[in-house]
């Protein structure tokens, strides 16, 4: 196995995860099997309890691991199907080390960052190598070079190089080359300082990925090559892409990143054929038609909070050769100004998941607008629950109907706590998580969309449809399209007299890929296009 370690410098949010994923795409197109991994320096055990405004979305894997959103990039850009072994945080590392110390595994030794913490970090790489054999393992180190919390990870990968041989390891550093308007030129000094920090630790990058807003001219490349001790052909320009993140593999291929990586690691591969990827990107950049889709959420101000949903919409639209005009609607604004103002020009409405009661009434109003106006509706997790609450109040006549998450005293708890959640007190990793089967009823919209009667989707929730209200809902035109195999949990709902209204308890956005759009999103975009005509 060959190992590529991706570090970042100068500032955060440079797109290390995107660079790692794009490289994975290119190597796969060369016929190599690739697996990706991320180390996050924060002390949280996982991002499951972190605020979406601060951290972005929590990306859920098949095995129920709550992980960083970069793992979403990994799965979307490559053929990887990841597990909890593909994401480790400082919190997990220290938790394991301390548990070993309590058991006496260290035989009375003083437990230290070196060797105990660094050994645990390295063990995660070796473990993944055994669990998911591949030609190339790409490991992203979160954070920014120079951060104190990232030092154990950098020391661990320095040691790791000596253990597996330097000829099998490549260090790729993602850096910022800023343009100073007053000077009228790109500045290399921040990158030089970042590389100097890495070299102090004992790491010399062989490839530089230079994020910049202006072209990386030859003299700037030569300066970076000279002062950062990197070959000129390994100084890679990564200018901001104009239209879509899916251009990034093509941008990096044009810079011959994959060719350079293969030469350094002595990987003999055929030339890549990226025709399929180019076709996908072309459909995003130059679509034959456009459609306006409203996403009604409570974390709208942060792009990354609904990252997988936006990407899934993009995948589905491309499959219809359609562009998306995305209308991000704050649910709280609907509460104060009404749904019609924000949704009347949209061809489809998406209501995503979320926690807490802020903005819930706005989401309920959005579901009502879509139901009454015959606008295609896609509800995801909480989006299914608010559609249920709305139907209970305005069709079934259950005044005050609500979820017990938002109102413990509601006279009609049409959404209530999962039975297995009643005794749970810890917040972290305690929800219904991971992949669960759903049985789909024949003759439903869901059956038409999926084309099969059994599916497997990823979940992350605590509350469910209250089956005590089953008969009243059904008699009023509510359709339960899919349930758990034992029939006790409602997983899919739809409406009998509506052009296209589908909502699910799970998160289909976690299984959509560029050239394999998720059926629910693909069906929703198709219905939205039909609504326009």
Coordinates of C-alpha atoms in Angstrom, one line a residue:
X1 CA 0.0 0.0 0.0
X2 CA 1.1 3.6 -0.7
X3 CA 0.2 6.3 1.7
X4 CA -0.6 10.0 1.0
X5 CA -0.9 12.4 3.9
X6 CA -2.7 15.7 3.3
X7 CA -1.9 18.6 5.6
X8 CA -3.0 22.2 5.4
X9 CA -1.4 25.5 6.2
X10 CA -1.8 29.3 6.5
X11 CA -5.6 29.4 7.2
X12 CA -8.4 26.9 7.8
X13 CA -11.2 26.0 5.4
X14 CA -8.8 25.7 2.4
X15 CA -10.5 22.6 1.1
X16 CA -8.1 19.8 2.2
X17 CA -10.9 17.3 2.2
X18 CA -12.0 18.4 -1.3
X19 CA -8.4 18.2 -2.5
X20 CA -8.0 14.7 -1.0
X21 CA -11.3 13.5 -2.5
X22 CA -10.5 15.0 -6.0
X23 CA -7.1 13.2 -5.9
X24 CA -9.0 10.0 -5.0
X25 CA -11.2 10.5 -8.1
X26 CA -8.2 10.8 -10.4
X27 CA -6.4 7.8 -8.9
X28 CA -9.6 5.7 -9.3
X29 CA -9.8 6.7 -12.9
X30 CA -6.3 5.3 -13.3
X31 CA -7.6 2.0 -12.1
X32 CA -6.3 2.2 -8.5
X33 CA -8.3 1.2 -5.5
X34 CA -8.4 4.1 -3.1
X35 CA -9.5 4.5 0.5
X36 CA -9.6 7.7 2.4
X37 CA -9.3 8.6 6.1
X38 CA -9.5 11.7 8.3
X39 CA -7.9 12.6 11.6
X40 CA -9.6 15.5 13.4
X41 CA -7.6 17.2 16.2
X42 CA -10.6 18.4 18.2
X43 CA -11.3 16.8 21.6
X44 CA -15.0 16.0 20.9
X45 CA -15.3 12.2 20.6
X46 CA -17.3 12.8 17.4
X47 CA -19.1 15.8 15.8
X48 CA -22.5 14.4 16.8
X49 CA -23.1 16.9 19.6
X50 CA -21.6 19.9 17.8
X51 CA -23.5 22.9 16.6
X52 CA -24.1 22.9 12.8
X53 CA -23.4 26.6 12.8
X54 CA -19.9 25.9 14.0
X55 CA -19.1 22.6 12.5
X56 CA -21.4 22.1 9.5
X57 CA -23.4 18.9 9.0
X58 CA -22.8 15.6 10.7
X59 CA -22.3 13.0 8.1
X60 CA -23.6 9.5 9.0
X61 CA -21.9 6.3 7.7
X62 CA -23.5 2.9 7.1
X63 CA -22.3 1.6 10.5
X64 CA -23.8 4.6 12.4
X65 CA -20.7 6.6 12.9
X66 CA -21.3 10.3 13.2
X67 CA -18.4 11.9 11.3
X68 CA -17.0 15.0 9.8
X69 CA -18.6 16.3 6.6
X70 CA -15.3 15.7 4.6
X71 CA -16.2 12.0 4.7
X72 CA -19.2 13.0 2.6
X73 CA -16.8 14.4 0.0
X74 CA -14.8 11.1 0.2
X75 CA -17.8 8.9 -0.5
X76 CA -19.3 11.2 -3.2
X77 CA -16.0 11.6 -5.1
X78 CA -14.9 8.0 -5.0
X79 CA -16.3 4.5 -4.8
X80 CA -15.4 4.2 -1.1
X81 CA -18.0 3.0 1.4
X82 CA -16.6 4.2 4.7
X83 CA -16.9 3.1 8.3
X84 CA -16.1 4.5 11.7
X85 CA -12.5 3.4 11.1
X86 CA -12.1 6.1 8.5
X87 CA -12.5 9.0 10.9
X88 CA -10.7 9.5 14.2
X89 CA -10.7 12.5 16.5
X90 CA -8.3 13.5 19.3
X91 CA -11.2 12.7 21.7
X92 CA -11.4 9.1 20.5
X93 CA -7.6 8.7 20.6
X94 CA -7.3 10.0 24.2
X95 CA -10.4 8.1 25.3
X96 CA -8.8 4.9 24.0
X97 CA -5.4 5.7 25.6
X98 CA -7.0 6.5 29.0
X99 CA -9.1 3.3 28.9
X100 CA -5.9 1.3 28.3
X101 CA -4.2 3.0 31.2
X102 CA -7.1 2.3 33.5
X103 CA -7.0 -1.4 32.5
X104 CA -3.3 -1.5 33.2
X105 CA -2.3 -2.2 29.6
X106 CA 0.8 0.1 29.9
X107 CA 2.1 -1.9 32.9
X108 CA 2.7 1.0 35.2
X109 CA 4.5 3.2 32.6
X110 CA 4.1 7.0 32.6
X111 CA 1.5 7.6 29.8
X112 CA 2.7 10.3 27.4
X113 CA 1.9 11.9 24.1
X114 CA 5.0 10.1 22.7
X115 CA 4.9 7.2 22.4
X116 CA 1.4 6.3 23.7
X117 CA -0.8 8.8 21.9
X118 CA 1.2 8.7 18.6
X119 CA 1.2 4.9 18.7
X120 CA -2.6 4.9 19.0
X121 CA -2.8 7.3 16.0
X122 CA -0.5 5.0 13.9
X123 CA -2.5 2.0 15.0
X124 CA -5.6 3.5 13.4
X125 CA -3.8 3.6 10.1
X126 CA -2.6 0.0 10.3
X127 CA -6.1 -1.1 11.4
X128 CA -7.7 0.6 8.3
X129 CA -5.1 -1.0 6.1
X130 CA -6.2 -4.4 7.2
X131 CA -10.0 -3.7 7.2
X132 CA -10.1 -1.9 3.8
X133 CA -7.1 -3.1 1.7
X134 CA -6.3 -0.7 -1.2
X135 CA -3.6 0.4 -3.5
X136 CA -3.5 3.9 -2.0
X137 CA -4.6 5.2 1.4
X138 CA -5.2 9.0 1.5
X139 CA -5.2 10.4 5.1
X140 CA -6.3 14.0 5.7
X141 CA -4.9 15.7 8.9
X142 CA -7.5 18.2 10.0
X143 CA -6.7 21.6 11.3
X144 CA -3.9 24.0 10.3
X145 CA -0.2 23.4 10.6
X146 CA 1.1 25.2 13.7
X147 CA -2.0 24.4 15.8
X148 CA -1.0 22.8 19.1
X149 CA -3.7 20.2 19.0
X150 CA -2.5 18.9 15.6
X151 CA 1.1 18.2 16.7
X152 CA 0.5 14.6 17.9
X153 CA -0.9 13.7 14.5
X154 CA 2.0 15.2 12.6
X155 CA 4.5 13.5 14.8
X156 CA 2.7 10.2 14.3
X157 CA 2.8 10.4 10.5
X158 CA 6.5 11.4 10.7
X159 CA 7.2 8.2 12.7
X160 CA 4.9 6.2 10.4
X161 CA 7.1 7.2 7.4
X162 CA 10.1 5.5 9.0
X163 CA 8.1 2.4 9.7
X164 CA 6.7 1.8 6.2
X165 CA 9.6 3.4 4.2
X166 CA 9.8 6.9 2.7
X167 CA 9.4 5.5 -0.8
X168 CA 5.8 4.5 0.1
X169 CA 4.8 7.8 1.5
X170 CA 3.9 11.2 0.0
X171 CA 3.1 14.4 1.9
X172 CA 0.8 16.8 0.1
X173 CA 0.4 20.3 1.6
X174 CA -2.6 22.5 0.8
X175 CA -1.7 26.1 1.3
X176 CA -3.0 29.6 0.5
X177 CA -1.1 31.9 -1.8
X178 CA -2.9 35.2 -1.2
X179 CA -3.1 38.1 -3.7
X180 CA -2.3 41.5 -2.2
X181 CA -4.2 44.1 -4.1
X182 CA -2.0 47.0 -2.9
X183 CA 1.1 45.2 -4.1
X184 CA -0.6 43.8 -7.2
X185 CA 1.0 40.3 -6.7
X186 CA 0.7 36.9 -5.1
X187 CA 2.6 36.4 -1.9
X188 CA 4.5 33.2 -1.2
X189 CA 5.8 34.1 2.3
X190 CA 2.8 32.5 4.3
X191 CA 3.4 29.2 2.4
X192 CA 7.1 29.4 3.1
X193 CA 6.3 29.9 6.8
X194 CA 3.9 27.0 6.8
X195 CA 6.4 24.7 5.2
X196 CA 9.0 25.8 7.7
X197 CA 6.7 24.7 10.5
X198 CA 6.3 21.3 8.9
X199 CA 10.1 20.9 8.4
X200 CA 10.7 21.8 12.1
X201 CA 8.5 18.7 12.9
X202 CA 10.5 16.6 10.4
X203 CA 8.0 16.5 7.5
X204 CA 9.0 17.7 4.0
X205 CA 6.0 17.9 1.6
X206 CA 6.7 16.6 -1.9
X207 CA 3.5 18.3 -3.4
X208 CA 2.1 21.7 -2.9
X209 CA -1.6 22.4 -3.7
X210 CA -1.7 26.2 -3.9
X211 CA -5.2 27.8 -3.4
X212 CA -5.3 31.1 -5.1
X213 CA -7.6 33.6 -6.7
X214 CA -5.2 34.6 -9.5
X215 CA -3.1 32.4 -11.9
X216 CA 0.1 31.0 -10.4
X217 CA 2.6 32.5 -12.8
X218 CA 5.9 30.7 -13.6
X219 CA 8.1 33.0 -11.4
X220 CA 5.8 32.4 -8.4
X221 CA 5.9 28.7 -9.0
X222 CA 9.7 28.8 -9.2
X223 CA 9.9 30.8 -6.0
X224 CA 7.7 28.3 -4.1
X225 CA 9.7 25.5 -5.5
X226 CA 13.0 27.0 -4.4
X227 CA 12.0 28.1 -0.9
X228 CA 9.8 25.2 -0.1
X229 CA 12.1 22.6 -1.5
X230 CA 9.4 21.1 -3.7
X231 CA 10.0 20.1 -7.4
X232 CA 8.6 22.7 -9.8
X233 CA 6.2 20.2 -11.4
X234 CA 4.8 19.5 -8.0
X235 CA 3.7 23.1 -7.4
X236 CA 0.1 22.7 -8.3
X237 CA -2.3 25.6 -8.9
X238 CA -5.8 25.2 -7.4
X239 CA -7.6 28.3 -8.3
X240 CA -11.2 28.8 -7.1
X241 CA -13.5 26.9 -9.4
X242 CA -16.2 29.0 -11.1
X243 CA -19.2 26.8 -11.1
X244 CA -19.0 23.6 -9.1
X245 CA -16.7 21.7 -6.7
X246 CA -16.9 18.8 -9.2
X247 CA -14.6 20.7 -11.5
X248 CA -11.8 20.2 -9.0
X249 CA -10.6 16.8 -10.2
X250 CA -10.5 18.1 -13.8
X251 CA -8.6 21.3 -12.7
X252 CA -6.0 19.1 -10.8
X253 CA -5.7 16.7 -13.7
X254 CA -4.9 19.6 -16.0
X255 CA -2.1 20.5 -13.5
X256 CA -1.0 16.8 -13.8
X257 CA -1.4 16.2 -10.1
X258 CA -2.3 12.5 -10.5
X259 CA 0.7 12.0 -12.9
X260 CA 3.1 13.6 -10.4
X261 CA 1.8 11.6 -7.5
X262 CA 2.1 8.3 -9.4
X263 CA 5.7 9.1 -10.4
X264 CA 6.7 10.0 -6.8
X265 CA 5.1 6.8 -5.5
X266 CA 6.3 4.7 -8.4
X267 CA 2.7 3.6 -9.4
X268 CA 2.4 2.2 -12.9
X269 CA -1.0 3.0 -14.2
X270 CA -2.8 3.6 -17.5
X271 CA -3.8 7.1 -18.5
X272 CA -7.1 8.1 -16.9
X273 CA -10.3 8.3 -18.9
X274 CA -12.4 11.0 -17.2
X275 CA -15.1 11.2 -19.9
X276 CA -17.9 10.3 -17.5
X277 CA -16.8 13.0 -15.0
X278 CA -16.5 15.6 -17.7
X279 CA -20.0 14.8 -19.0
X280 CA -21.4 15.2 -15.4
X281 CA -19.6 18.6 -15.0
X282 CA -20.8 19.8 -18.4
X283 CA -24.4 19.2 -17.4
X284 CA -23.9 21.3 -14.2
X285 CA -22.1 24.1 -16.0
X286 CA -24.3 24.2 -19.2
X287 CA -27.7 22.7 -18.4
X288 CA -30.5 22.7 -21.0
X289 CA -33.1 23.9 -18.5
X290 CA -33.3 25.4 -15.0
X291 CA -35.6 24.9 -12.0
X292 CA -36.0 26.9 -8.8
X293 CA -35.9 24.8 -5.6
X294 CA -36.6 26.1 -2.1
X295 CA -34.8 24.6 0.9
X296 CA -36.5 25.6 4.1
X297 CA -34.2 25.2 7.1
X298 CA -33.0 26.6 10.3
X299 CA -29.2 26.6 9.6
X300 CA -29.5 28.3 6.2
X301 CA -26.8 30.9 6.9
X302 CA -24.1 28.3 6.9
X303 CA -23.6 26.6 3.6
X304 CA -22.0 23.5 5.1
X305 CA -25.0 22.7 7.4
X306 CA -26.9 21.1 4.6
X307 CA -23.9 20.2 2.4
X308 CA -25.1 16.7 1.4
X309 CA -28.6 17.9 0.6
X310 CA -27.3 20.6 -1.7
X311 CA -25.0 18.1 -3.4
X312 CA -27.7 15.5 -3.8
X313 CA -29.9 18.1 -5.5
X314 CA -27.0 18.9 -7.8
X315 CA -26.5 15.2 -8.7
X316 CA -30.2 14.7 -9.4
X317 CA -30.5 17.9 -11.5
X318 CA -27.5 16.9 -13.6
X319 CA -29.2 13.6 -14.4
X320 CA -32.1 15.6 -15.8
X321 CA -29.7 17.9 -17.6
X322 CA -31.1 20.7 -15.5
X323 CA -29.6 23.6 -13.6
X324 CA -30.7 24.6 -10.1
X325 CA -31.6 28.0 -8.8
X326 CA -31.5 27.3 -5.1
X327 CA -33.6 29.4 -2.8
X328 CA -32.3 29.1 0.8
X329 CA -35.3 30.1 3.0
X330 CA -34.9 30.6 6.8
X331 CA -37.8 28.9 8.5
X332 CA -38.0 31.6 11.1
X333 CA -38.7 34.2 8.4
X334 CA -41.7 32.1 7.2
X335 CA -43.0 32.2 10.7
X336 CA -43.1 36.0 10.7
X337 CA -43.9 36.7 7.0
X338 CA -45.8 33.6 5.8
X339 CA -44.8 30.8 3.4
X340 CA -46.3 32.2 0.2
X341 CA -43.9 35.2 0.1
X342 CA -40.9 32.8 0.0
X343 CA -42.2 29.8 -1.8
X344 CA -44.7 31.0 -4.4
X345 CA -42.2 31.0 -7.2
X346 CA -40.5 27.7 -6.4
X347 CA -41.1 24.5 -8.4
X348 CA -40.3 22.3 -5.4
X349 CA -39.8 22.5 -1.7
X350 CA -37.3 20.6 0.4
X351 CA -37.5 20.6 4.2
X352 CA -34.4 19.0 5.8
X353 CA -33.7 17.7 9.2
X354 CA -32.7 19.6 12.4
X355 CA -33.1 19.6 16.2
X356 CA -34.9 21.9 18.6
X357 CA -38.0 24.0 18.2
X358 CA -36.6 27.1 16.6
X359 CA -38.1 27.5 13.1
X360 CA -40.3 24.5 13.4
X361 CA -43.5 26.4 12.9
X362 CA -42.0 27.9 9.7
X363 CA -41.2 24.4 8.4
X364 CA -44.8 23.3 9.2
X365 CA -46.1 26.3 7.2
X366 CA -43.8 25.3 4.3
X367 CA -45.2 21.7 4.3
X368 CA -48.8 23.2 4.4
X369 CA -48.0 25.5 1.4
X370 CA -46.7 22.5 -0.6
X371 CA -49.6 20.3 0.3
X372 CA -52.3 22.9 -0.5
X373 CA -50.7 24.3 -3.6
X374 CA -49.8 21.0 -5.1
X375 CA -46.1 21.8 -5.1
X376 CA -43.6 18.9 -5.1
X377 CA -42.4 18.3 -1.5
X378 CA -39.4 16.3 -0.3
X379 CA -39.2 16.0 3.5
X380 CA -36.1 14.6 5.1
X381 CA -36.2 13.3 8.8
X382 CA -37.6 16.4 10.6
X383 CA -39.1 17.3 7.2
X384 CA -41.3 14.1 7.5
X385 CA -42.2 14.9 11.1
X386 CA -43.4 18.5 10.3
X387 CA -45.4 17.2 7.4
X388 CA -47.1 14.8 9.7
X389 CA -47.8 17.5 12.3
X390 CA -49.2 19.8 9.6
X391 CA -51.5 17.0 8.3
X392 CA -52.7 16.3 11.8
X393 CA -53.6 19.9 12.5
X394 CA -55.1 21.0 9.2
X395 CA -56.5 17.8 7.6
X396 CA -57.3 15.5 10.6
X397 CA -58.4 18.4 12.8
X398 CA -56.2 17.5 15.7
X399 CA -55.8 21.0 17.2
X400 CA -52.5 21.5 19.0
X401 CA -50.9 18.4 17.4
X402 CA -47.2 18.4 17.8
X403 CA -44.1 16.4 18.5
X404 CA -43.1 15.7 22.1
X405 CA -39.7 17.0 21.2
X406 CA -41.2 20.5 20.9
X407 CA -44.3 20.3 23.3
X408 CA -44.4 17.6 26.0
X409 CA -47.9 18.7 26.9
X410 CA -49.4 18.4 23.3
X411 CA -52.9 16.9 23.3
X412 CA -52.0 15.0 20.1
X413 CA -48.4 13.7 20.2
X414 CA -48.4 12.5 16.6
X415 CA -44.6 12.4 16.7
X416 CA -43.1 10.9 19.8
X417 CA -39.9 9.5 21.3
X418 CA -38.6 6.1 20.0
X419 CA -39.2 3.4 22.6
X420 CA -35.5 2.6 22.9
X421 CA -34.7 6.3 23.5
X422 CA -36.8 6.7 26.6
X423 CA -34.1 5.8 29.1
X424 CA -31.2 7.5 27.2
X425 CA -29.6 10.4 29.0
X426 CA -26.3 10.8 27.1
X427 CA -26.5 13.0 23.9
X428 CA -23.5 11.6 22.0
X429 CA -24.0 8.6 19.6
X430 CA -27.3 7.7 21.3
X431 CA -29.8 8.2 18.5
X432 CA -31.1 5.6 16.0
X433 CA -28.0 5.6 13.8
X434 CA -26.7 3.9 10.7
X435 CA -28.3 1.8 8.0
X436 CA -31.7 0.2 8.6
X437 CA -34.0 -1.7 6.2
X438 CA -37.3 -0.3 5.0
X439 CA -40.1 -2.3 3.3
X440 CA -42.0 -0.3 0.7
X441 CA -45.7 -0.9 -0.1
X442 CA -46.7 -1.8 -3.6
X443 CA -48.8 0.9 -5.4
X444 CA -47.1 3.8 -3.7
X445 CA -45.1 6.7 -5.0
X446 CA -42.1 5.5 -3.0
X447 CA -42.3 2.1 -4.8
X448 CA -42.4 3.9 -8.1
X449 CA -39.4 6.1 -7.1
X450 CA -37.2 3.3 -5.9
X451 CA -38.3 0.5 -8.2
X452 CA -38.0 -2.1 -5.5
X453 CA -39.8 -3.2 -2.3
X454 CA -36.9 -3.2 0.1
X455 CA -34.3 -0.4 0.6
X456 CA -31.5 0.3 3.1
X457 CA -31.0 3.9 4.2
X458 CA -29.0 5.8 6.8
X459 CA -30.8 7.2 9.9
X460 CA -30.1 9.8 12.6
X461 CA -33.1 10.5 14.8
X462 CA -34.8 10.1 18.2
X463 CA -38.5 10.6 17.4
X464 CA -41.0 8.7 15.2
X465 CA -44.6 8.7 13.9
X466 CA -47.0 7.7 16.7
X467 CA -48.8 4.6 15.4
X468 CA -51.7 5.3 17.8
X469 CA -52.9 7.8 15.1
X470 CA -52.5 5.3 12.2
X471 CA -56.2 4.8 11.4
X472 CA -57.2 8.5 11.6
X473 CA -54.4 9.5 9.3
X474 CA -55.0 6.8 6.7
X475 CA -58.7 7.6 6.5
X476 CA -57.9 11.2 5.6
X477 CA -55.7 10.4 2.7
X478 CA -52.3 10.0 4.4
X479 CA -50.3 7.1 2.9
X480 CA -47.6 5.2 4.8
X481 CA -45.4 4.2 2.0
X482 CA -42.7 2.3 3.9
X483 CA -42.1 0.9 7.3
X484 CA -39.5 -1.1 9.3
X485 CA -39.7 -4.8 8.4
X486 CA -41.8 -5.5 11.6
X487 CA -44.2 -2.7 10.6
X488 CA -43.7 -0.8 13.9
X489 CA -41.8 2.3 12.6
X490 CA -43.0 4.6 9.8
X491 CA -40.1 5.3 7.4
X492 CA -41.9 6.8 4.3
X493 CA -45.1 8.9 4.0
X494 CA -46.9 10.4 1.1
X495 CA -50.3 12.0 0.3
X496 CA -53.0 10.2 -1.8
X497 CA -54.3 13.3 -3.7
X498 CA -51.1 15.2 -4.4
X499 CA -48.9 15.3 -7.6
X500 CA -45.7 14.5 -5.7
X501 CA -45.4 14.6 -1.9
X502 CA -42.8 12.3 -0.4
X503 CA -41.1 12.4 3.0
X504 CA -38.8 10.0 4.8
X505 CA -37.5 9.4 8.3
X506 CA -34.0 8.6 7.1
X507 CA -31.3 10.7 5.3
X508 CA -31.1 9.8 1.6
X509 CA -28.7 12.6 1.0
X510 CA -25.9 10.5 2.5
X511 CA -26.1 7.9 -0.4
X512 CA -26.1 10.2 -3.5
X513 CA -23.2 10.3 -5.9
X514 CA -22.5 12.5 -8.9
X515 CA -23.2 9.8 -11.5
X516 CA -25.5 7.8 -9.2
X517 CA -28.1 10.3 -8.0
X518 CA -30.4 9.1 -5.2
X519 CA -33.8 8.0 -6.5
X520 CA -35.7 10.3 -4.1
X521 CA -33.9 13.4 -5.2
X522 CA -34.0 12.3 -8.9
X523 CA -37.8 11.8 -8.6
X524 CA -38.2 15.1 -6.8
X525 CA -36.4 17.1 -9.5
X526 CA -38.4 15.3 -12.2
X527 CA -41.6 16.2 -10.4
X528 CA -40.5 19.8 -10.0
X529 CA -39.7 20.1 -13.7
X530 CA -43.2 18.6 -14.5
X531 CA -44.7 21.2 -12.1
X532 CA -43.2 24.0 -14.2
X533 CA -44.8 22.7 -17.4

